[in-house]
Amino acid sequence: MFFTKRRATAALVAGAAAGALLLSGCSGNAGGSADSSADGPSFVYITSDPIGQNEFLKSGKTGIEKVAKDNDGTAKTFESKDEANRRSNLESAVAQQPKVIVMLGFQFGDMAKEFATQYPDQKFLLIDTTVENAPKNLYQATFREQEPSYLLGYEAGLLTKTNTVGSVLSLDIPLLKKYSGGFDEGAKAAKADVKTVAPQIIGGDNPFADTARAKEQAIAFAGTGADQVFAVGAAANGGIFDAAKEKNFFAYGVDANQCQMAPGNVVDGTVKAVDKVVETVVGEIIDGKSAADATSSFGLKEQGMSIVSLSDGAKDSGCVVMEHADVLKKVTEVRDQIVAGTVKVTDPTK
């Protein structure tokens, strides 16, 4: 399920992740490859954290391997676990002189600018955050997380029985507020008198993966009376879903289909198509587009983001909203209005 500055990164604790949201289990430098021809172009993908079961990070690996296959080249993935490891992975990637180095995660912000400045002949792509005054060889792409979040909020506004909705976030940071802000705005658009509760923050040493702490915070949040809760906790969402079952409220997931993690309690979720971003922007780099002209913002219109109920395979998703045809019909209409530009969702970071 969402900034930058190395000082901020350090404060988020080693292993924290986002934006969108990130995290879960495994090693340091780990290489995976999609191999076609040793003579073709090479591509490197670096994660902010171990991939584990994190669908957000998995999607980037899928994208870079697809790019390599389409260009008869090779792809290598480096998984990071902390700031020092991200730096060493970047150093290793630069030494290989690939066609493009892709970095996923807000934690790379300052580091990406530093390396792009130091190596002006190397093309870099930074996904999920931006830096000011970026050098010309640093391409940047972000998501409009508020748009699919608005759709989920719209569902919540139509489905709430207590007339109270809200979000549980890993951290109180601008990126994650795009999720909670969009959710609140959508809920109020669906029903003007809906009460939106200030987000509950998971926090702690591992806010993106600590399921026990996430459950505690979600149970506390249930005390506000919110019966529709947006779980913006990345790998910690399992704890929020456990709380939903225990306290009998409905939850919404992030980054991929999480409905089957708690059947009957997860209504829907956002989908962040990192693979689509990688394929699009790396393709533009290969075609010679400048960083200024390349696609830099992905939302519903660019199919960089969506929601589970409006994606392929929705019928088998296990999402609660699939039982509400009237809600799906209305949300589809709202999605089309956002794509057409007739409904504009506020970006709380601007």
Short mmCIF file of C-alpha atoms in Angstrom, two decimals:
data_model
loop_
_atom_site.label_atom_id
_atom_site.label_comp_id
_atom_site.label_asym_id
_atom_site.label_seq_id
_atom_site.Cartn_x
_atom_site.Cartn_y
_atom_site.Cartn_z
CA MET A 1 0.00 0.00 0.00
CA PHE A 2 2.89 5.32 -0.43
CA PHE A 3 8.28 10.24 0.17
CA THR A 4 11.78 10.59 0.74
CA LYS A 5 14.84 12.06 2.47
CA ARG A 6 17.44 9.81 3.87
CA ARG A 7 16.88 11.19 7.37
CA ALA A 8 13.23 10.26 7.12
CA THR A 9 14.17 6.84 5.83
CA ALA A 10 16.38 6.19 8.81
CA ALA A 11 13.59 7.22 11.12
CA LEU A 12 11.34 4.64 9.53
CA VAL A 13 13.66 1.94 10.83
CA ALA A 14 15.61 -0.65 8.92
CA GLY A 15 13.30 -2.86 7.00
CA ALA A 16 10.42 -0.38 6.81
CA ALA A 17 8.80 -0.02 3.46
CA ALA A 18 5.96 1.50 1.65
CA GLY A 19 4.16 3.00 -0.88
CA ALA A 20 2.79 1.66 -1.22
CA LEU A 21 3.43 -0.47 0.90
CA LEU A 22 6.02 -3.07 1.17
CA LEU A 23 7.67 -5.86 3.03
CA SER A 24 8.02 -9.36 4.19
CA GLY A 25 10.62 -11.79 4.54
CA CYS A 26 13.97 -12.80 3.07
CA SER A 27 17.58 -11.97 2.30
CA GLY A 28 19.95 -9.27 1.14
CA ASN A 29 21.36 -9.31 -2.40
CA ALA A 30 19.44 -11.99 -4.26
CA GLY A 31 19.50 -12.24 -8.01
CA GLY A 32 16.71 -13.53 -10.17
CA SER A 33 16.81 -13.38 -13.92
CA ALA A 34 14.71 -13.61 -17.03
CA ASP A 35 17.27 -14.80 -19.55
CA SER A 36 17.14 -14.73 -23.32
CA SER A 37 20.42 -13.70 -24.82
CA ALA A 38 23.74 -12.83 -23.23
CA ASP A 39 24.26 -10.39 -26.09
CA GLY A 40 21.00 -8.49 -25.52
CA PRO A 41 20.44 -5.51 -23.22
CA SER A 42 20.58 -6.08 -19.48
CA PHE A 43 18.25 -4.61 -16.86
CA VAL A 44 18.54 -4.44 -13.08
CA TYR A 45 15.67 -4.15 -10.59
CA ILE A 46 16.40 -3.18 -6.96
CA THR A 47 13.79 -3.49 -4.22
CA SER A 48 13.64 -1.35 -1.10
CA ASP A 49 13.03 -4.44 1.07
CA PRO A 50 12.97 -8.24 0.77
CA ILE A 51 10.26 -9.39 -1.64
CA GLY A 52 8.87 -12.25 0.43
CA GLN A 53 5.11 -12.34 -0.07
CA ASN A 54 4.90 -8.63 -0.90
CA GLU A 55 2.85 -8.36 -4.10
CA PHE A 56 3.96 -4.75 -4.66
CA LEU A 57 7.61 -5.78 -4.88
CA LYS A 58 6.80 -8.98 -6.79
CA SER A 59 5.06 -6.92 -9.46
CA GLY A 60 8.23 -4.95 -10.18
CA LYS A 61 10.18 -8.18 -10.69
CA THR A 62 7.50 -9.41 -13.08
CA GLY A 63 7.77 -6.16 -15.03
CA ILE A 64 11.54 -6.15 -15.41
CA GLU A 65 11.56 -9.79 -16.51
CA LYS A 66 8.90 -9.05 -19.11
CA VAL A 67 10.96 -6.13 -20.44
CA ALA A 68 14.05 -8.34 -20.67
CA LYS A 69 12.16 -11.08 -22.49
CA ASP A 70 10.61 -8.64 -24.96
CA ASN A 71 14.03 -7.19 -25.76
CA ASP A 72 15.96 -10.48 -25.93
CA GLY A 73 17.97 -9.43 -22.92
CA THR A 74 18.55 -10.34 -19.30
CA ALA A 75 17.12 -9.09 -16.02
CA LYS A 76 18.55 -9.31 -12.55
CA THR A 77 16.82 -8.52 -9.26
CA PHE A 78 18.59 -7.30 -6.12
CA GLU A 79 16.56 -7.48 -2.91
CA SER A 80 17.51 -4.99 -0.21
CA LYS A 81 16.93 -5.15 3.52
CA ASP A 82 18.16 -1.79 4.84
CA GLU A 83 19.72 1.49 3.70
CA ALA A 84 23.28 0.17 3.62
CA ASN A 85 22.15 -2.79 1.55
CA ARG A 86 20.27 -0.54 -0.88
CA ARG A 87 23.46 1.43 -1.44
CA SER A 88 25.61 -1.66 -1.98
CA ASN A 89 23.02 -3.05 -4.40
CA LEU A 90 23.05 0.20 -6.36
CA GLU A 91 26.85 0.10 -6.48
CA SER A 92 26.73 -3.47 -7.79
CA ALA A 93 24.10 -2.54 -10.37
CA VAL A 94 26.07 0.43 -11.68
CA ALA A 95 29.17 -1.75 -12.01
CA GLN A 96 27.23 -4.01 -14.40
CA GLN A 97 26.38 -1.06 -16.68
CA PRO A 98 22.87 -2.27 -17.58
CA LYS A 99 20.55 -0.52 -20.01
CA VAL A 100 18.34 0.66 -17.13
CA ILE A 101 18.47 0.39 -13.34
CA VAL A 102 15.00 0.36 -11.75
CA MET A 103 14.57 1.26 -8.07
CA LEU A 104 11.25 0.69 -6.29
CA GLY A 105 10.44 2.51 -3.07
CA PHE A 106 10.51 5.95 -1.49
CA GLN A 107 13.63 4.92 0.44
CA PHE A 108 15.70 5.38 -2.74
CA GLY A 109 14.87 9.09 -3.16
CA ASP A 110 18.09 10.89 -2.21
CA MET A 111 20.26 7.92 -3.15
CA ALA A 112 18.80 7.78 -6.66
CA LYS A 113 19.62 11.44 -7.26
CA GLU A 114 23.13 10.97 -5.87
CA PHE A 115 23.93 7.99 -8.11
CA ALA A 116 22.31 9.50 -11.21
CA THR A 117 24.42 12.61 -10.74
CA GLN A 118 27.56 10.55 -10.23
CA TYR A 119 26.91 8.32 -13.27
CA PRO A 120 25.39 10.58 -15.97
CA ASP A 121 25.66 7.94 -18.73
CA GLN A 122 23.58 5.39 -16.81
CA LYS A 123 19.77 5.45 -17.10
CA PHE A 124 17.89 5.13 -13.81
CA LEU A 125 14.15 4.75 -13.10
CA LEU A 126 12.84 5.64 -9.65
CA ILE A 127 9.32 4.38 -8.88
CA ASP A 128 6.96 5.45 -6.08
CA THR A 129 8.57 8.77 -5.19
CA THR A 130 10.18 11.82 -6.78
CA VAL A 131 13.10 14.10 -6.03
CA GLU A 132 13.46 17.75 -6.98
CA ASN A 133 15.97 18.90 -9.58
CA ALA A 134 16.59 15.36 -10.78
CA PRO A 135 19.38 14.92 -13.36
CA LYS A 136 18.31 14.15 -16.93
CA ASN A 137 19.24 10.48 -16.67
CA LEU A 138 16.90 9.90 -13.70
CA TYR A 139 13.37 8.96 -14.81
CA GLN A 140 10.66 9.11 -12.15
CA ALA A 141 7.21 7.57 -11.90
CA THR A 142 4.63 7.82 -9.15
CA PHE A 143 1.11 6.56 -8.55
CA ARG A 144 -2.10 8.44 -7.93
CA GLU A 145 -3.01 6.22 -4.99
CA GLN A 146 -5.88 8.54 -4.07
CA GLU A 147 -7.89 7.47 -7.14
CA PRO A 148 -8.49 3.76 -6.41
CA SER A 149 -8.71 4.65 -2.72
CA TYR A 150 -11.58 6.99 -3.59
CA LEU A 151 -13.39 4.06 -5.23
CA LEU A 152 -12.96 1.94 -2.11
CA GLY A 153 -14.19 4.82 0.02
CA TYR A 154 -17.21 5.13 -2.23
CA GLU A 155 -17.98 1.47 -1.58
CA ALA A 156 -17.51 2.02 2.14
CA GLY A 157 -19.88 4.99 2.10
CA LEU A 158 -22.56 2.91 0.41
CA LEU A 159 -22.05 -0.13 2.66
CA THR A 160 -21.51 1.37 6.13
CA LYS A 161 -24.15 0.64 8.75
CA THR A 162 -22.62 2.75 11.51
CA ASN A 163 -22.05 5.71 9.20
CA THR A 164 -18.41 5.73 10.32
CA VAL A 165 -15.34 4.80 8.23
CA GLY A 166 -11.59 5.24 8.52
CA SER A 167 -8.09 3.90 7.85
CA VAL A 168 -5.26 2.12 9.65
CA LEU A 169 -1.87 3.22 8.26
CA SER A 170 1.63 1.87 8.77
CA LEU A 171 3.01 5.37 9.27
CA ASP A 172 1.81 8.94 9.41
CA ILE A 173 3.53 10.00 6.18
CA PRO A 174 2.31 11.89 3.05
CA LEU A 175 2.37 8.89 0.74
CA LEU A 176 0.04 6.82 2.93
CA LYS A 177 -2.22 9.81 3.43
CA LYS A 178 -2.99 9.65 -0.29
CA TYR A 179 -4.72 6.37 0.51
CA SER A 180 -6.62 7.52 3.59
CA GLY A 181 -7.44 10.91 2.05
CA GLY A 182 -8.87 9.36 -1.10
CA PHE A 183 -10.82 6.81 0.96
CA ASP A 184 -12.40 9.52 3.12
CA GLU A 185 -13.22 11.69 0.11
CA GLY A 186 -14.89 8.81 -1.69
CA ALA A 187 -16.95 7.85 1.34
CA LYS A 188 -18.28 11.39 1.71
CA ALA A 189 -19.05 11.57 -2.01
CA ALA A 190 -21.18 8.44 -1.65
CA LYS A 191 -22.93 9.67 1.48
CA ALA A 192 -22.43 13.25 2.64
CA ASP A 193 -23.15 12.61 6.32
CA VAL A 194 -20.61 9.78 6.70
CA LYS A 195 -18.21 10.37 9.59
CA THR A 196 -14.53 9.79 8.75
CA VAL A 197 -12.26 9.02 11.70
CA ALA A 198 -8.63 10.19 11.80
CA PRO A 199 -6.30 7.33 10.79
CA GLN A 200 -4.91 4.92 13.35
CA ILE A 201 -1.13 4.50 13.00
CA ILE A 202 0.57 1.12 13.41
CA GLY A 203 4.03 2.55 14.06
CA GLY A 204 6.63 0.63 16.05
CA ASP A 205 9.90 -0.83 14.79
CA ASN A 206 8.41 -2.70 11.83
CA PRO A 207 5.23 -0.85 10.79
CA PHE A 208 4.94 -2.53 7.40
CA ALA A 209 5.16 -6.13 8.60
CA ASP A 210 4.28 -6.30 12.31
CA THR A 211 0.96 -8.16 12.17
CA ALA A 212 0.62 -8.40 15.96
CA ARG A 213 0.96 -4.65 16.46
CA ALA A 214 -1.30 -3.98 13.47
CA LYS A 215 -3.99 -6.17 15.02
CA GLU A 216 -3.72 -4.34 18.34
CA GLN A 217 -4.07 -0.95 16.65
CA ALA A 218 -6.98 -2.12 14.48
CA ILE A 219 -8.83 -3.49 17.52
CA ALA A 220 -8.34 -0.13 19.23
CA PHE A 221 -9.58 1.62 16.10
CA ALA A 222 -12.72 -0.54 16.09
CA GLY A 223 -13.65 1.30 19.27
CA THR A 224 -14.36 4.43 17.21
CA GLY A 225 -17.39 2.68 15.72
CA ALA A 226 -15.94 2.46 12.21
CA ASP A 227 -17.37 -0.58 10.46
CA GLN A 228 -15.50 0.00 7.17
CA VAL A 229 -11.70 0.17 7.64
CA PHE A 230 -9.05 0.71 4.96
CA ALA A 231 -6.03 -1.44 5.85
CA VAL A 232 -2.94 0.37 4.58
CA GLY A 233 -0.34 -1.73 6.35
CA ALA A 234 1.40 -3.69 3.57
CA ALA A 235 2.47 -7.06 4.98
CA ALA A 236 1.00 -6.04 8.36
CA ASN A 237 -2.49 -6.15 6.87
CA GLY A 238 -2.94 -9.74 8.02
CA GLY A 239 -3.19 -8.44 11.58
CA ILE A 240 -5.82 -5.89 10.59
CA PHE A 241 -7.85 -8.59 8.87
CA ASP A 242 -7.64 -10.76 12.00
CA ALA A 243 -9.01 -7.84 13.97
CA ALA A 244 -11.82 -7.44 11.43
CA LYS A 245 -12.87 -11.04 11.99
CA GLU A 246 -12.61 -10.72 15.77
CA LYS A 247 -14.44 -7.39 16.05
CA ASN A 248 -16.81 -7.96 13.14
CA PHE A 249 -15.97 -5.01 10.91
CA PHE A 250 -15.18 -4.87 7.19
CA ALA A 251 -11.72 -4.12 5.80
CA TYR A 252 -10.20 -3.09 2.46
CA GLY A 253 -6.74 -4.21 1.28
CA VAL A 254 -3.89 -2.72 -0.75
CA ASP A 255 -1.56 -3.54 -3.66
CA ALA A 256 -3.19 -6.84 -4.67
CA ASN A 257 -6.17 -9.09 -3.96
CA GLN A 258 -6.16 -9.67 -0.20
CA CYS A 259 -9.83 -10.62 0.02
CA GLN A 260 -9.09 -14.31 0.51
CA MET A 261 -6.94 -13.56 3.56
CA ALA A 262 -10.17 -13.06 5.54
CA PRO A 263 -13.14 -14.31 3.52
CA GLY A 264 -16.31 -12.48 4.40
CA ASN A 265 -14.51 -9.55 6.00
CA VAL A 266 -12.44 -8.03 3.18
CA VAL A 267 -14.65 -5.97 0.86
CA ASP A 268 -12.19 -5.01 -1.89
CA GLY A 269 -8.71 -3.59 -2.37
CA THR A 270 -6.47 -1.42 -4.48
CA VAL A 271 -4.19 -2.91 -7.12
CA LYS A 272 -0.84 -1.29 -7.88
CA ALA A 273 0.49 -2.46 -11.24
CA VAL A 274 4.21 -1.83 -10.82
CA ASP A 275 4.83 -4.20 -13.72
CA LYS A 276 2.80 -1.90 -15.99
CA VAL A 277 4.90 1.09 -14.90
CA VAL A 278 8.19 -0.75 -15.45
CA GLU A 279 7.12 -1.98 -18.89
CA THR A 280 5.84 1.45 -19.92
CA VAL A 281 8.68 3.68 -18.75
CA VAL A 282 11.58 1.31 -19.49
CA GLY A 283 10.04 0.86 -22.95
CA GLU A 284 10.02 4.64 -23.37
CA ILE A 285 13.66 4.81 -22.28
CA ILE A 286 14.60 2.17 -24.84
CA ASP A 287 12.71 4.16 -27.48
CA GLY A 288 14.79 7.23 -26.67
CA LYS A 289 12.27 9.34 -24.77
CA SER A 290 13.72 11.90 -22.39
CA ALA A 291 12.87 11.88 -18.69
CA ALA A 292 10.86 15.05 -19.25
CA ASP A 293 8.69 13.38 -21.90
CA ALA A 294 8.30 9.91 -20.34
CA THR A 295 5.13 8.94 -18.48
CA SER A 296 5.57 10.02 -14.86
CA SER A 297 2.16 9.59 -13.19
CA PHE A 298 0.05 6.44 -13.13
CA GLY A 299 -3.54 6.19 -12.01
CA LEU A 300 -6.80 4.69 -13.21
CA LYS A 301 -6.50 6.17 -16.70
CA GLU A 302 -3.04 4.70 -17.33
CA GLN A 303 -4.09 1.37 -15.76
CA GLY A 304 -1.24 1.75 -13.31
CA MET A 305 -3.78 1.43 -10.51
CA SER A 306 -7.18 -0.19 -10.16
CA ILE A 307 -9.30 -2.04 -7.61
CA VAL A 308 -9.73 -5.80 -7.33
CA SER A 309 -13.47 -5.77 -8.10
CA LEU A 310 -12.87 -4.03 -11.45
CA SER A 311 -9.91 -6.18 -12.47
CA ASP A 312 -9.62 -9.44 -14.39
CA GLY A 313 -10.69 -12.41 -12.29
CA ALA A 314 -12.89 -10.32 -10.00
CA LYS A 315 -15.61 -12.97 -9.98
CA ASP A 316 -13.26 -15.39 -8.26
CA SER A 317 -11.66 -12.77 -6.01
CA GLY A 318 -13.60 -13.65 -2.87
CA CYS A 319 -14.23 -9.96 -2.23
CA VAL A 320 -17.40 -9.10 -0.29
CA VAL A 321 -18.32 -6.34 -2.73
CA MET A 322 -18.92 -8.94 -5.45
CA GLU A 323 -22.13 -9.76 -3.59
CA HIS A 324 -23.40 -6.20 -4.10
CA ALA A 325 -24.15 -5.68 -7.80
CA ASP A 326 -25.71 -2.28 -7.15
CA VAL A 327 -22.54 -1.02 -5.46
CA LEU A 328 -20.34 -2.39 -8.25
CA LYS A 329 -22.47 -0.68 -10.88
CA LYS A 330 -22.14 2.68 -9.14
CA VAL A 331 -18.40 2.29 -8.51
CA THR A 332 -17.84 1.40 -12.17
CA GLU A 333 -19.58 4.63 -13.16
CA VAL A 334 -17.42 6.63 -10.74
CA ARG A 335 -14.26 4.94 -12.07
CA ASP A 336 -15.22 5.97 -15.61
CA GLN A 337 -15.83 9.54 -14.44
CA ILE A 338 -12.38 9.73 -12.87
CA VAL A 339 -10.78 8.34 -16.04
CA ALA A 340 -12.71 10.90 -18.12
CA GLY A 341 -11.66 13.72 -15.79
CA THR A 342 -15.18 14.71 -14.78
CA VAL A 343 -14.45 13.61 -11.20
CA LYS A 344 -11.14 14.83 -9.81
CA VAL A 345 -9.77 13.27 -6.64
CA THR A 346 -7.78 15.50 -4.31
CA ASP A 347 -4.08 14.74 -3.90
CA PRO A 348 -3.47 15.54 -0.21
CA THR A 349 0.28 15.89 -0.81
CA LYS A 350 -0.22 18.96 -3.02
#
